[in-house]
PDB file of C-alpha atoms and ligand atoms in Angstrom:
ATOM      1  CA  MET A 252     -16.256  19.755  -0.467  1.00  0.00           C
ATOM      2  CA  GLN A 253     -14.209  22.095   1.649  1.00  0.00           C
ATOM      3  CA  LYS A 254     -10.652  21.229   2.684  1.00  0.00           C
ATOM      4  CA  LEU A 255     -10.225  22.204   6.334  1.00  0.00           C
ATOM      5  CA  GLU A 256      -7.229  21.912   8.663  1.00  0.00           C
ATOM      6  CA  GLN A 257      -4.524  19.271   8.454  1.00  0.00           C
ATOM      7  CA  ILE A 258      -5.024  16.583  11.075  1.00  0.00           C
ATOM      8  CA  TYR A 259      -2.098  14.323  10.308  1.00  0.00           C
ATOM      9  CA  GLU A 260       1.163  14.276   8.404  1.00  0.00           C
ATOM     10  CA  GLY A 261       2.789  10.957   7.585  1.00  0.00           C
ATOM     11  CA  LYS A 262       5.966  10.133   5.702  1.00  0.00           C
ATOM     12  CA  ALA A 263       4.311  10.278   2.281  1.00  0.00           C
ATOM     13  CA  LYS A 264       0.901  11.904   2.794  1.00  0.00           C
ATOM     14  CA  ARG A 265      -0.949  14.636   4.590  1.00  0.00           C
ATOM     15  CA  VAL A 266      -4.527  14.198   5.782  1.00  0.00           C
ATOM     16  CA  TYR A 267      -7.082  17.001   6.083  1.00  0.00           C
ATOM     17  CA  ARG A 268     -10.498  17.312   7.663  1.00  0.00           C
ATOM     18  CA  THR A 269     -13.411  18.364   5.477  1.00  0.00           C
ATOM     19  CA  ASP A 270     -16.777  19.964   6.204  1.00  0.00           C
ATOM     20  CA  ASP A 271     -18.205  16.438   6.214  1.00  0.00           C
ATOM     21  CA  GLU A 272     -17.274  14.573   9.431  1.00  0.00           C
ATOM     22  CA  SER A 273     -17.226  11.221   7.629  1.00  0.00           C
ATOM     23  CA  LEU A 274     -14.814  12.262   4.859  1.00  0.00           C
ATOM     24  CA  LEU A 275     -11.134  13.202   4.740  1.00  0.00           C
ATOM     25  CA  ILE A 276      -8.800  14.519   2.056  1.00  0.00           C
ATOM     26  CA  VAL A 277      -5.474  12.771   1.486  1.00  0.00           C
ATOM     27  CA  ASP A 278      -2.700  14.782  -0.183  1.00  0.00           C
ATOM     28  CA  TYR A 279       0.245  12.795  -1.606  1.00  0.00           C
ATOM     29  CA  LYS A 280       3.807  14.169  -1.270  1.00  0.00           C
ATOM     30  CA  ASP A 281       6.945  13.392  -3.275  1.00  0.00           C
ATOM     31  CA  ASP A 282       8.820  12.620  -0.033  1.00  0.00           C
ATOM     32  CA  ALA A 283      10.265   9.141   0.283  1.00  0.00           C
ATOM     33  CA  THR A 284      11.655   7.452   3.382  1.00  0.00           C
ATOM     34  CA  ALA A 285      13.000   4.006   4.101  1.00  0.00           C
ATOM     35  CA  PHE A 286      14.189   2.026   7.122  1.00  0.00           C
ATOM     36  CA  ASN A 287      11.735   3.682   9.497  1.00  0.00           C
ATOM     37  CA  GLY A 288      12.546   7.173   8.282  1.00  0.00           C
ATOM     38  CA  GLN A 289      16.337   6.868   8.592  1.00  0.00           C
ATOM     39  CA  LYS A 290      16.806   7.316   4.855  1.00  0.00           C
ATOM     40  CA  LYS A 291      15.117  10.340   3.334  1.00  0.00           C
ATOM     41  CA  GLY A 292      14.731  11.614  -0.197  1.00  0.00           C
ATOM     42  CA  THR A 293      12.424  12.936  -2.861  1.00  0.00           C
ATOM     43  CA  ILE A 294      11.057  11.079  -5.837  1.00  0.00           C
ATOM     44  CA  ARG A 295       9.893  13.751  -8.278  1.00  0.00           C
ATOM     45  CA  GLY A 296       6.316  13.187  -9.429  1.00  0.00           C
ATOM     46  CA  LYS A 297       5.780  10.244  -7.048  1.00  0.00           C
ATOM     47  CA  GLY A 298       2.836  11.856  -5.253  1.00  0.00           C
ATOM     48  CA  VAL A 299       0.900  12.223  -8.482  1.00  0.00           C
ATOM     49  CA  ILE A 300       1.626   8.648  -9.580  1.00  0.00           C
ATOM     50  CA  ASN A 301       0.847   7.090  -6.195  1.00  0.00           C
ATOM     51  CA  ASN A 302      -2.394   9.032  -5.899  1.00  0.00           C
ATOM     52  CA  GLN A 303      -3.603   8.081  -9.357  1.00  0.00           C
ATOM     53  CA  MET A 304      -2.390   4.480  -9.235  1.00  0.00           C
ATOM     54  CA  SER A 305      -3.879   3.810  -5.812  1.00  0.00           C
ATOM     55  CA  ASN A 306      -7.198   5.271  -6.917  1.00  0.00           C
ATOM     56  CA  ARG A 307      -7.352   3.243 -10.155  1.00  0.00           C
ATOM     57  CA  LEU A 308      -6.516   0.032  -8.294  1.00  0.00           C
ATOM     58  CA  MET A 309      -8.995   0.695  -5.483  1.00  0.00           C
ATOM     59  CA  GLN A 310     -11.764   1.442  -8.018  1.00  0.00           C
ATOM     60  CA  ARG A 311     -10.972  -1.859  -9.697  1.00  0.00           C
ATOM     61  CA  LEU A 312     -11.020  -3.713  -6.378  1.00  0.00           C
ATOM     62  CA  GLU A 313     -14.348  -2.075  -5.466  1.00  0.00           C
ATOM     63  CA  ARG A 314     -15.836  -3.408  -8.706  1.00  0.00           C
ATOM     64  CA  GLU A 315     -14.716  -6.877  -7.600  1.00  0.00           C
ATOM     65  CA  GLY A 316     -16.457  -6.527  -4.246  1.00  0.00           C
ATOM     66  CA  ILE A 317     -13.623  -5.307  -2.009  1.00  0.00           C
ATOM     67  CA  PRO A 318     -14.756  -2.346   0.139  1.00  0.00           C
ATOM     68  CA  THR A 319     -12.210   0.502   0.213  1.00  0.00           C
ATOM     69  CA  HIS A 320     -11.946   4.009   1.653  1.00  0.00           C
ATOM     70  CA  TYR A 321     -11.834   5.535  -1.860  1.00  0.00           C
ATOM     71  CA  VAL A 322     -14.519   8.101  -2.694  1.00  0.00           C
ATOM     72  CA  ARG A 323     -13.308  10.446  -5.440  1.00  0.00           C
ATOM     73  CA  GLU A 324     -10.129  11.871  -6.930  1.00  0.00           C
ATOM     74  CA  LEU A 325     -10.060  15.632  -6.390  1.00  0.00           C
ATOM     75  CA  SER A 326      -6.819  16.619  -8.124  1.00  0.00           C
ATOM     76  CA  GLU A 327      -3.485  15.193  -9.263  1.00  0.00           C
ATOM     77  CA  ARG A 328      -2.392  14.719  -5.660  1.00  0.00           C
ATOM     78  CA  GLU A 329      -5.602  14.835  -3.637  1.00  0.00           C
ATOM     79  CA  THR A 330      -8.267  12.235  -2.994  1.00  0.00           C
ATOM     80  CA  LEU A 331     -11.449  12.234  -0.966  1.00  0.00           C
ATOM     81  CA  VAL A 332     -11.643   9.164   1.265  1.00  0.00           C
ATOM     82  CA  ARG A 333     -13.984   7.787   3.902  1.00  0.00           C
ATOM     83  CA  ARG A 334     -12.834   8.489   7.420  1.00  0.00           C
ATOM     84  CA  VAL A 335     -11.732   5.270   9.099  1.00  0.00           C
ATOM     85  CA  GLU A 336     -10.009   4.258  12.271  1.00  0.00           C
ATOM     86  CA  ILE A 337      -6.826   2.653  10.988  1.00  0.00           C
ATOM     87  CA  VAL A 338      -6.183  -0.838  12.347  1.00  0.00           C
ATOM     88  CA  PRO A 339      -2.541  -0.432  13.437  1.00  0.00           C
ATOM     89  CA  LEU A 340      -1.255  -3.355  11.381  1.00  0.00           C
ATOM     90  CA  GLU A 341       0.785  -3.590   8.207  1.00  0.00           C
ATOM     91  CA  VAL A 342      -0.715  -6.504   6.343  1.00  0.00           C
ATOM     92  CA  ILE A 343       1.810  -8.029   3.952  1.00  0.00           C
ATOM     93  CA  VAL A 344       1.068 -10.631   1.307  1.00  0.00           C
ATOM     94  CA  ARG A 345       3.991 -12.398  -0.372  1.00  0.00           C
ATOM     95  CA  ASN A 346       3.981 -14.433  -3.568  1.00  0.00           C
ATOM     96  CA  ILE A 347       7.749 -14.615  -4.095  1.00  0.00           C
ATOM     97  CA  ALA A 348      10.624 -14.416  -1.600  1.00  0.00           C
ATOM     98  CA  ALA A 349      12.150 -10.923  -1.333  1.00  0.00           C
ATOM     99  CA  GLY A 350      13.071  -8.189   1.122  1.00  0.00           C
ATOM    100  CA  SER A 351      12.768  -8.929   4.823  1.00  0.00           C
ATOM    101  CA  PHE A 352      11.550 -12.489   4.158  1.00  0.00           C
ATOM    102  CA  SER A 353      14.725 -13.314   2.234  1.00  0.00           C
ATOM    103  CA  LYS A 354      16.881 -11.634   4.826  1.00  0.00           C
ATOM    104  CA  ARG A 355      15.207 -13.216   7.862  1.00  0.00           C
ATOM    105  CA  TYR A 356      15.229 -16.783   6.540  1.00  0.00           C
ATOM    106  CA  GLY A 357      18.269 -16.705   4.246  1.00  0.00           C
ATOM    107  CA  VAL A 358      16.241 -17.417   1.102  1.00  0.00           C
ATOM    108  CA  GLU A 359      17.392 -15.996  -2.228  1.00  0.00           C
ATOM    109  CA  GLU A 360      15.145 -13.290  -3.689  1.00  0.00           C
ATOM    110  CA  GLY A 361      12.928 -14.507  -6.516  1.00  0.00           C
ATOM    111  CA  ARG A 362      11.986 -17.949  -5.200  1.00  0.00           C
ATOM    112  CA  PRO A 363       8.221 -18.322  -5.800  1.00  0.00           C
ATOM    113  CA  PHE A 364       5.888 -19.566  -3.061  1.00  0.00           C
ATOM    114  CA  GLU A 365       3.462 -22.415  -3.711  1.00  0.00           C
ATOM    115  CA  THR A 366       0.732 -20.425  -1.994  1.00  0.00           C
ATOM    116  CA  PRO A 367       0.732 -16.780  -0.923  1.00  0.00           C
ATOM    117  CA  THR A 368       1.412 -15.924   2.705  1.00  0.00           C
ATOM    118  CA  VAL A 369      -0.098 -13.225   4.901  1.00  0.00           C
ATOM    119  CA  GLU A 370       1.915 -11.657   7.702  1.00  0.00           C
ATOM    120  CA  PHE A 371       1.296  -8.784  10.075  1.00  0.00           C
ATOM    121  CA  SER A 372       3.509  -6.077  11.492  1.00  0.00           C
ATOM    122  CA  TYR A 373       2.494  -3.871  14.393  1.00  0.00           C
ATOM    123  CA  LYS A 374       2.393  -0.297  13.063  1.00  0.00           C
ATOM    124  CA  ASN A 375       4.434   1.466  15.705  1.00  0.00           C
ATOM    125  CA  ASP A 376       7.325   3.729  14.686  1.00  0.00           C
ATOM    126  CA  ASP A 377       8.896   3.701  18.176  1.00  0.00           C
ATOM    127  CA  LEU A 378       9.186  -0.083  17.999  1.00  0.00           C
ATOM    128  CA  GLY A 379      10.182  -0.099  14.310  1.00  0.00           C
ATOM    129  CA  ASP A 380       6.987  -1.835  13.071  1.00  0.00           C
ATOM    130  CA  PRO A 381       7.848  -5.305  14.461  1.00  0.00           C
ATOM    131  CA  LEU A 382       6.522  -8.496  12.918  1.00  0.00           C
ATOM    132  CA  ILE A 383       3.605  -9.683  15.063  1.00  0.00           C
ATOM    133  CA  ASP A 384       2.136 -13.127  15.589  1.00  0.00           C
ATOM    134  CA  ALA A 385      -1.590 -13.124  14.730  1.00  0.00           C
ATOM    135  CA  THR A 386      -2.509 -14.482  18.172  1.00  0.00           C
ATOM    136  CA  HIS A 387      -0.812 -11.492  19.825  1.00  0.00           C
ATOM    137  CA  ILE A 388      -2.964  -8.972  17.939  1.00  0.00           C
ATOM    138  CA  PRO A 389      -6.113  -9.361  20.124  1.00  0.00           C
ATOM    139  CA  VAL A 390      -3.931  -9.560  23.262  1.00  0.00           C
ATOM    140  CA  LEU A 391      -2.667  -6.050  22.469  1.00  0.00           C
ATOM    141  CA  GLY A 392      -6.209  -4.935  21.602  1.00  0.00           C
ATOM    142  CA  LEU A 393      -5.247  -4.010  18.018  1.00  0.00           C
ATOM    143  CA  ALA A 394      -8.047  -6.045  16.390  1.00  0.00           C
ATOM    144  CA  THR A 395     -10.361  -8.907  17.327  1.00  0.00           C
ATOM    145  CA  ALA A 396      -9.857 -12.474  16.098  1.00  0.00           C
ATOM    146  CA  GLU A 397     -12.908 -11.999  13.876  1.00  0.00           C
ATOM    147  CA  GLU A 398     -11.498  -8.791  12.367  1.00  0.00           C
ATOM    148  CA  ILE A 399      -8.177 -10.526  11.718  1.00  0.00           C
ATOM    149  CA  GLY A 400     -10.041 -13.296   9.883  1.00  0.00           C
ATOM    150  CA  GLN A 401     -11.829 -10.745   7.717  1.00  0.00           C
ATOM    151  CA  ILE A 402      -8.606  -8.836   7.012  1.00  0.00           C
ATOM    152  CA  ARG A 403      -6.786 -12.033   6.065  1.00  0.00           C
ATOM    153  CA  ALA A 404      -9.569 -13.063   3.671  1.00  0.00           C
ATOM    154  CA  TYR A 405      -9.622  -9.604   2.022  1.00  0.00           C
ATOM    155  CA  ALA A 406      -5.816  -9.588   1.782  1.00  0.00           C
ATOM    156  CA  LEU A 407      -5.687 -12.899  -0.085  1.00  0.00           C
ATOM    157  CA  ARG A 408      -8.533 -11.925  -2.432  1.00  0.00           C
ATOM    158  CA  ILE A 409      -6.863  -8.564  -3.142  1.00  0.00           C
ATOM    159  CA  ASP A 410      -3.621 -10.399  -3.906  1.00  0.00           C
ATOM    160  CA  GLU A 411      -5.439 -12.662  -6.353  1.00  0.00           C
ATOM    161  CA  LEU A 412      -7.064  -9.715  -8.118  1.00  0.00           C
ATOM    162  CA  LEU A 413      -3.941  -7.541  -8.232  1.00  0.00           C
ATOM    163  CA  ARG A 414      -1.696 -10.391  -9.370  1.00  0.00           C
ATOM    164  CA  ALA A 415      -4.007 -11.075 -12.308  1.00  0.00           C
ATOM    165  CA  PHE A 416      -4.220  -7.401 -13.200  1.00  0.00           C
ATOM    166  CA  TRP A 417      -0.456  -6.781 -13.031  1.00  0.00           C
ATOM    167  CA  ALA A 418       0.156  -9.946 -15.060  1.00  0.00           C
ATOM    168  CA  GLU A 419      -1.873  -8.352 -17.891  1.00  0.00           C
ATOM    169  CA  CYS A 420       0.592  -5.441 -17.709  1.00  0.00           C
ATOM    170  CA  GLY A 421       3.633  -7.731 -17.923  1.00  0.00           C
ATOM    171  CA  VAL A 422       4.385  -7.122 -14.254  1.00  0.00           C
ATOM    172  CA  THR A 423       4.885  -9.633 -11.434  1.00  0.00           C
ATOM    173  CA  LEU A 424       3.429  -8.740  -8.043  1.00  0.00           C
ATOM    174  CA  VAL A 425       6.126 -10.049  -5.706  1.00  0.00           C
ATOM    175  CA  ASP A 426       4.683  -8.780  -2.414  1.00  0.00           C
ATOM    176  CA  PHE A 427       2.802  -5.788  -1.065  1.00  0.00           C
ATOM    177  CA  LYS A 428       1.666  -4.058   2.101  1.00  0.00           C
ATOM    178  CA  MET A 429      -1.883  -3.017   2.940  1.00  0.00           C
ATOM    179  CA  GLU A 430      -3.565  -1.161   5.752  1.00  0.00           C
ATOM    180  CA  PHE A 431      -7.183  -1.610   6.701  1.00  0.00           C
ATOM    181  CA  GLY A 432      -9.523   0.703   8.559  1.00  0.00           C
ATOM    182  CA  LYS A 433     -12.782   0.488  10.461  1.00  0.00           C
ATOM    183  CA  LEU A 434     -15.816   2.544   9.497  1.00  0.00           C
ATOM    184  CA  ALA A 435     -18.145   3.975  12.151  1.00  0.00           C
ATOM    185  CA  ASP A 436     -20.339   0.851  11.819  1.00  0.00           C
ATOM    186  CA  GLY A 437     -17.345  -1.372  12.626  1.00  0.00           C
ATOM    187  CA  SER A 438     -16.954  -2.819   9.131  1.00  0.00           C
ATOM    188  CA  ILE A 439     -13.470  -3.257   7.683  1.00  0.00           C
ATOM    189  CA  VAL A 440     -12.351  -1.508   4.481  1.00  0.00           C
ATOM    190  CA  LEU A 441      -9.071  -1.309   2.578  1.00  0.00           C
ATOM    191  CA  ALA A 442      -7.395   2.036   3.360  1.00  0.00           C
ATOM    192  CA  ASP A 443      -4.045   3.818   2.912  1.00  0.00           C
ATOM    193  CA  GLU A 444      -2.571   3.293  -0.580  1.00  0.00           C
ATOM    194  CA  ILE A 445      -1.522   0.660  -3.083  1.00  0.00           C
ATOM    195  CA  SER A 446       1.390   2.052  -5.062  1.00  0.00           C
ATOM    196  CA  PRO A 447       4.998   1.380  -6.067  1.00  0.00           C
ATOM    197  CA  ASP A 448       5.869   2.617  -2.534  1.00  0.00           C
ATOM    198  CA  THR A 449       4.001  -0.312  -1.001  1.00  0.00           C
ATOM    199  CA  CYS A 450       4.385  -3.091  -3.588  1.00  0.00           C
ATOM    200  CA  ARG A 451       7.288  -4.979  -5.141  1.00  0.00           C
ATOM    201  CA  LEU A 452       6.617  -4.946  -8.865  1.00  0.00           C
ATOM    202  CA  TRP A 453       9.033  -6.680 -11.228  1.00  0.00           C
ATOM    203  CA  ASP A 454       8.978  -6.637 -15.003  1.00  0.00           C
ATOM    204  CA  SER A 455       7.790 -10.167 -15.831  1.00  0.00           C
ATOM    205  CA  SER A 456      10.291 -10.741 -18.629  1.00  0.00           C
ATOM    206  CA  THR A 457      13.421  -8.887 -17.470  1.00  0.00           C
ATOM    207  CA  GLY A 458      12.921  -8.971 -13.692  1.00  0.00           C
ATOM    208  CA  GLU A 459      13.642  -5.234 -13.581  1.00  0.00           C
ATOM    209  CA  LYS A 460      12.443  -3.612 -10.364  1.00  0.00           C
ATOM    210  CA  LEU A 461       9.703  -1.037 -10.992  1.00  0.00           C
ATOM    211  CA  ASP A 462       9.102   0.057  -7.404  1.00  0.00           C
ATOM    212  CA  LYS A 463      10.527   1.761  -4.324  1.00  0.00           C
ATOM    213  CA  ASP A 464      13.286  -0.813  -3.890  1.00  0.00           C
ATOM    214  CA  ARG A 465      15.170   1.335  -6.449  1.00  0.00           C
ATOM    215  CA  PHE A 466      15.193   4.064  -3.780  1.00  0.00           C
ATOM    216  CA  ARG A 467      15.712   1.754  -0.773  1.00  0.00           C
ATOM    217  CA  ARG A 468      18.692   0.083  -2.477  1.00  0.00           C
ATOM    218  CA  ASP A 469      20.107   3.069  -4.397  1.00  0.00           C
ATOM    219  CA  LEU A 470      19.590   1.406  -7.761  1.00  0.00           C
ATOM    220  CA  GLY A 471      18.984   4.669  -9.648  1.00  0.00           C
ATOM    221  CA  GLY A 472      16.346   5.308 -12.319  1.00  0.00           C
ATOM    222  CA  ILE A 473      13.634   5.704  -9.694  1.00  0.00           C
ATOM    223  CA  GLU A 474      11.558   8.427 -11.408  1.00  0.00           C
ATOM    224  CA  GLU A 475      11.732   6.476 -14.674  1.00  0.00           C
ATOM    225  CA  ALA A 476      10.593   3.278 -12.944  1.00  0.00           C
ATOM    226  CA  TYR A 477       7.552   4.998 -11.394  1.00  0.00           C
ATOM    227  CA  ALA A 478       6.671   6.558 -14.761  1.00  0.00           C
ATOM    228  CA  GLU A 479       7.036   3.177 -16.484  1.00  0.00           C
ATOM    229  CA  ILE A 480       4.813   1.319 -14.015  1.00  0.00           C
ATOM    230  CA  MET A 481       2.149   4.043 -14.325  1.00  0.00           C
ATOM    231  CA  ARG A 482       2.340   3.837 -18.128  1.00  0.00           C
ATOM    232  CA  ARG A 483       1.789   0.059 -17.967  1.00  0.00           C
ATOM    233  CA  LEU A 484      -1.194   0.500 -15.673  1.00  0.00           C
ATOM    234  CA  GLU A 485      -2.833   3.117 -17.878  1.00  0.00           C
ATOM    235  CA  GLU A 486      -2.273   1.010 -20.980  1.00  0.00           C
ATOM    236  CA  HIS A 487      -4.207  -1.880 -19.483  1.00  0.00           C
ATOM    237  CA  LEU A 488      -7.049  -0.162 -17.640  1.00  0.00           C
TER     238      LEU A 488
HETATM  239  P1  TMP B 198       9.598  -6.256   3.418  1.00  0.00           P
HETATM  240  O1  TMP B 198      10.073  -7.393   2.566  1.00  0.00           O
HETATM  241  O2  TMP B 198      10.631  -5.198   3.630  1.00  0.00           O
HETATM  242  O3  TMP B 198       8.985  -6.735   4.695  1.00  0.00           O
HETATM  243  O4  TMP B 198       8.425  -5.539   2.592  1.00  0.00           O
HETATM  244  C1  TMP B 198       7.295  -6.253   2.159  1.00  0.00           C
HETATM  245  C2  TMP B 198       6.401  -5.328   1.310  1.00  0.00           C
HETATM  246  O5  TMP B 198       5.869  -4.291   2.080  1.00  0.00           O
HETATM  247  C3  TMP B 198       7.148  -4.647   0.160  1.00  0.00           C
HETATM  248  O6  TMP B 198       6.307  -4.696  -0.983  1.00  0.00           O
HETATM  249  C4  TMP B 198       7.334  -3.237   0.597  1.00  0.00           C
HETATM  250  C5  TMP B 198       6.200  -3.005   1.556  1.00  0.00           C
HETATM  251  N1  TMP B 198       6.556  -2.157   2.681  1.00  0.00           N
HETATM  252  C6  TMP B 198       5.853  -0.994   2.915  1.00  0.00           C
HETATM  253  O7  TMP B 198       4.937  -0.654   2.170  1.00  0.00           O
HETATM  254  N2  TMP B 198       6.191  -0.231   3.990  1.00  0.00           N
HETATM  255  C7  TMP B 198       7.180  -0.573   4.849  1.00  0.00           C
HETATM  256  O8  TMP B 198       7.433   0.157   5.790  1.00  0.00           O
HETATM  257  C8  TMP B 198       7.906  -1.780   4.600  1.00  0.00           C
HETATM  258  C9  TMP B 198       9.007  -2.204   5.514  1.00  0.00           C
HETATM  259  C10 TMP B 198       7.556  -2.542   3.521  1.00  0.00           C
END
């Protein structure tokens, strides 16, 4: 597999073309941003952890029948993925109140939900990724009603699977963000990454935050938290 020119650079990853039209290489950086890029920093070793964690979790989800873009890990920071057209939505599942939910509705962080919720944000940096009502998604031509139904069903199943897995590791999955993509045949697959950058992961007994909120909120101990969550994952795979 030959790595050709870079076609995209995001906040945390670079994407390269390969000599196979249907495959891309993703290269994970240590760069961290928050609040739509207003806060910038580096989390040493994050790229390696996010790459490996996302790949392990996607392999596990694949075994449970969730289609993903994952193909093969190429190196510590690089992964071969299927080329998809990203559906420009951030798909967020919440199990416990935290973050923007708590802020928007004035609910204290840590209050569990009776059933998980799925919400969508429109992936658009200029607009600051606004929350979007599901009925507005087809109006804007971002996805069809049928695609939204499929995405919602995958999101809830992924939540169920990841919650159970993290529970084995003594970790509570509070909420997380996913992105989905469309293959050439129109089918929907899980894309992007699942990592401490995109999940809230709390130690089940102490409540300690083991995710990017340590960076967003200047809590310190960020590298240690990423290393700890990776250690837990590897112990239970
Ligand atoms: P929120 O509570 O800030 O809306 O975040 C919900 C989840 O989504 C949380 O696990 C962090 C993740 N997330 C991202 O992955 N990228 C983002 O840009 C934002 C705002 C949140």
